[in-house]
Amino acid sequence: MIISVIGSLLAFNQFYILTQGGPGTETTTIVNAIYNRGFVNLQLGAATAESIALVVVIAAVTVFQFWALREKD
């Protein structure tokens, strides 16, 4: 379950190959938005900050899942 949640937050390839985030911004994921900001708009500092924030969010979600799914004795 933990790996599935992390994988869904980091989904990029499937959406980028199929739609490039379109039509409009309907299929833009978090990682796709970071990619566009960093490599299309050349705002590398902002893309780095968003990437670090994403890592912190994923770490927090993972810690919560470990806590919620732990075995109780």
PDB file of C-alpha atoms in Angstrom:
ATOM      1  CA  MET A   1       0.000   0.000   0.000  1.00  0.00           C
ATOM      2  CA  ILE A   2       2.822   2.399   0.838  1.00  0.00           C
ATOM      3  CA  ILE A   3       4.590   1.790  -2.469  1.00  0.00           C
ATOM      4  CA  SER A   4       1.296   2.196  -4.339  1.00  0.00           C
ATOM      5  CA  VAL A   5       0.627   5.609  -2.773  1.00  0.00           C
ATOM      6  CA  ILE A   6       4.174   6.795  -3.474  1.00  0.00           C
ATOM      7  CA  GLY A   7       3.897   5.561  -7.065  1.00  0.00           C
ATOM      8  CA  SER A   8       0.639   7.401  -7.606  1.00  0.00           C
ATOM      9  CA  LEU A   9       2.131  10.647  -6.306  1.00  0.00           C
ATOM     10  CA  LEU A  10       5.132  10.266  -8.606  1.00  0.00           C
ATOM     11  CA  ALA A  11       3.188   9.323 -11.769  1.00  0.00           C
ATOM     12  CA  PHE A  12       4.707  11.102 -14.741  1.00  0.00           C
ATOM     13  CA  ASN A  13       5.618   8.835 -17.662  1.00  0.00           C
ATOM     14  CA  GLN A  14       2.149   7.517 -18.421  1.00  0.00           C
ATOM     15  CA  PHE A  15       0.512  10.937 -18.536  1.00  0.00           C
ATOM     16  CA  TYR A  16       3.350  12.665 -20.350  1.00  0.00           C
ATOM     17  CA  ILE A  17       3.592  10.028 -23.072  1.00  0.00           C
ATOM     18  CA  LEU A  18      -0.163   9.895 -23.653  1.00  0.00           C
ATOM     19  CA  THR A  19      -1.249  13.525 -23.305  1.00  0.00           C
ATOM     20  CA  GLN A  20       1.686  15.850 -22.416  1.00  0.00           C
ATOM     21  CA  GLY A  21      -0.591  17.228 -19.693  1.00  0.00           C
ATOM     22  CA  GLY A  22      -3.434  18.073 -22.021  1.00  0.00           C
ATOM     23  CA  PRO A  23      -6.080  18.863 -23.030  1.00  0.00           C
ATOM     24  CA  GLY A  24      -5.392  22.131 -21.333  1.00  0.00           C
ATOM     25  CA  THR A  25      -4.174  21.144 -17.890  1.00  0.00           C
ATOM     26  CA  GLU A  26      -6.646  18.343 -17.225  1.00  0.00           C
ATOM     27  CA  THR A  27      -4.089  15.540 -16.794  1.00  0.00           C
ATOM     28  CA  THR A  28      -1.257  17.542 -15.258  1.00  0.00           C
ATOM     29  CA  THR A  29       0.210  15.741 -12.260  1.00  0.00           C
ATOM     30  CA  ILE A  30       2.419  17.201  -9.555  1.00  0.00           C
ATOM     31  CA  VAL A  31       5.560  15.813 -11.159  1.00  0.00           C
ATOM     32  CA  ASN A  32       4.484  17.044 -14.605  1.00  0.00           C
ATOM     33  CA  ALA A  33       3.976  20.553 -13.204  1.00  0.00           C
ATOM     34  CA  ILE A  34       7.460  20.448 -11.659  1.00  0.00           C
ATOM     35  CA  TYR A  35       8.896  19.262 -14.989  1.00  0.00           C
ATOM     36  CA  ASN A  36       7.175  22.078 -16.893  1.00  0.00           C
ATOM     37  CA  ARG A  37       8.334  24.712 -14.419  1.00  0.00           C
ATOM     38  CA  GLY A  38      11.925  23.476 -14.421  1.00  0.00           C
ATOM     39  CA  PHE A  39      12.595  22.458 -18.005  1.00  0.00           C
ATOM     40  CA  VAL A  40       9.994  24.283 -20.094  1.00  0.00           C
ATOM     41  CA  ASN A  41       9.794  27.599 -18.197  1.00  0.00           C
ATOM     42  CA  LEU A  42      13.428  27.368 -16.980  1.00  0.00           C
ATOM     43  CA  GLN A  43      12.505  28.268 -13.405  1.00  0.00           C
ATOM     44  CA  LEU A  44      14.959  25.834 -11.872  1.00  0.00           C
ATOM     45  CA  GLY A  45      14.900  27.275  -8.352  1.00  0.00           C
ATOM     46  CA  ALA A  46      11.135  27.081  -8.076  1.00  0.00           C
ATOM     47  CA  ALA A  47      11.106  23.557  -9.517  1.00  0.00           C
ATOM     48  CA  THR A  48      13.735  22.490  -6.983  1.00  0.00           C
ATOM     49  CA  ALA A  49      11.707  23.968  -4.122  1.00  0.00           C
ATOM     50  CA  GLU A  50       8.586  22.155  -5.329  1.00  0.00           C
ATOM     51  CA  SER A  51      10.546  18.903  -5.596  1.00  0.00           C
ATOM     52  CA  ILE A  52      11.816  19.232  -2.042  1.00  0.00           C
ATOM     53  CA  ALA A  53       8.298  19.997  -0.821  1.00  0.00           C
ATOM     54  CA  LEU A  54       7.057  16.880  -2.642  1.00  0.00           C
ATOM     55  CA  VAL A  55       9.718  14.758  -0.931  1.00  0.00           C
ATOM     56  CA  VAL A  56       8.657  16.148   2.464  1.00  0.00           C
ATOM     57  CA  VAL A  57       4.987  15.412   1.740  1.00  0.00           C
ATOM     58  CA  ILE A  58       5.797  11.865   0.590  1.00  0.00           C
ATOM     59  CA  ALA A  59       7.907  11.307   3.719  1.00  0.00           C
ATOM     60  CA  ALA A  60       5.072  12.553   5.933  1.00  0.00           C
ATOM     61  CA  VAL A  61       2.507  10.348   4.195  1.00  0.00           C
ATOM     62  CA  THR A  62       4.839   7.349   4.482  1.00  0.00           C
ATOM     63  CA  VAL A  63       5.431   7.921   8.197  1.00  0.00           C
ATOM     64  CA  PHE A  64       1.683   8.246   8.743  1.00  0.00           C
ATOM     65  CA  GLN A  65       1.037   5.021   6.833  1.00  0.00           C
ATOM     66  CA  PHE A  66       3.673   3.147   8.828  1.00  0.00           C
ATOM     67  CA  TRP A  67       2.070   4.451  12.015  1.00  0.00           C
ATOM     68  CA  ALA A  68      -1.487   3.645  10.935  1.00  0.00           C
ATOM     69  CA  LEU A  69      -0.658   0.173   9.582  1.00  0.00           C
ATOM     70  CA  ARG A  70       1.597  -1.012  12.377  1.00  0.00           C
ATOM     71  CA  GLU A  71       0.732  -4.194  14.204  1.00  0.00           C
ATOM     72  CA  LYS A  72      -0.654  -3.631  17.636  1.00  0.00           C
ATOM     73  CA  ASP A  73       0.381  -6.093  20.320  1.00  0.00           C
TER      74      ASP A  73
END
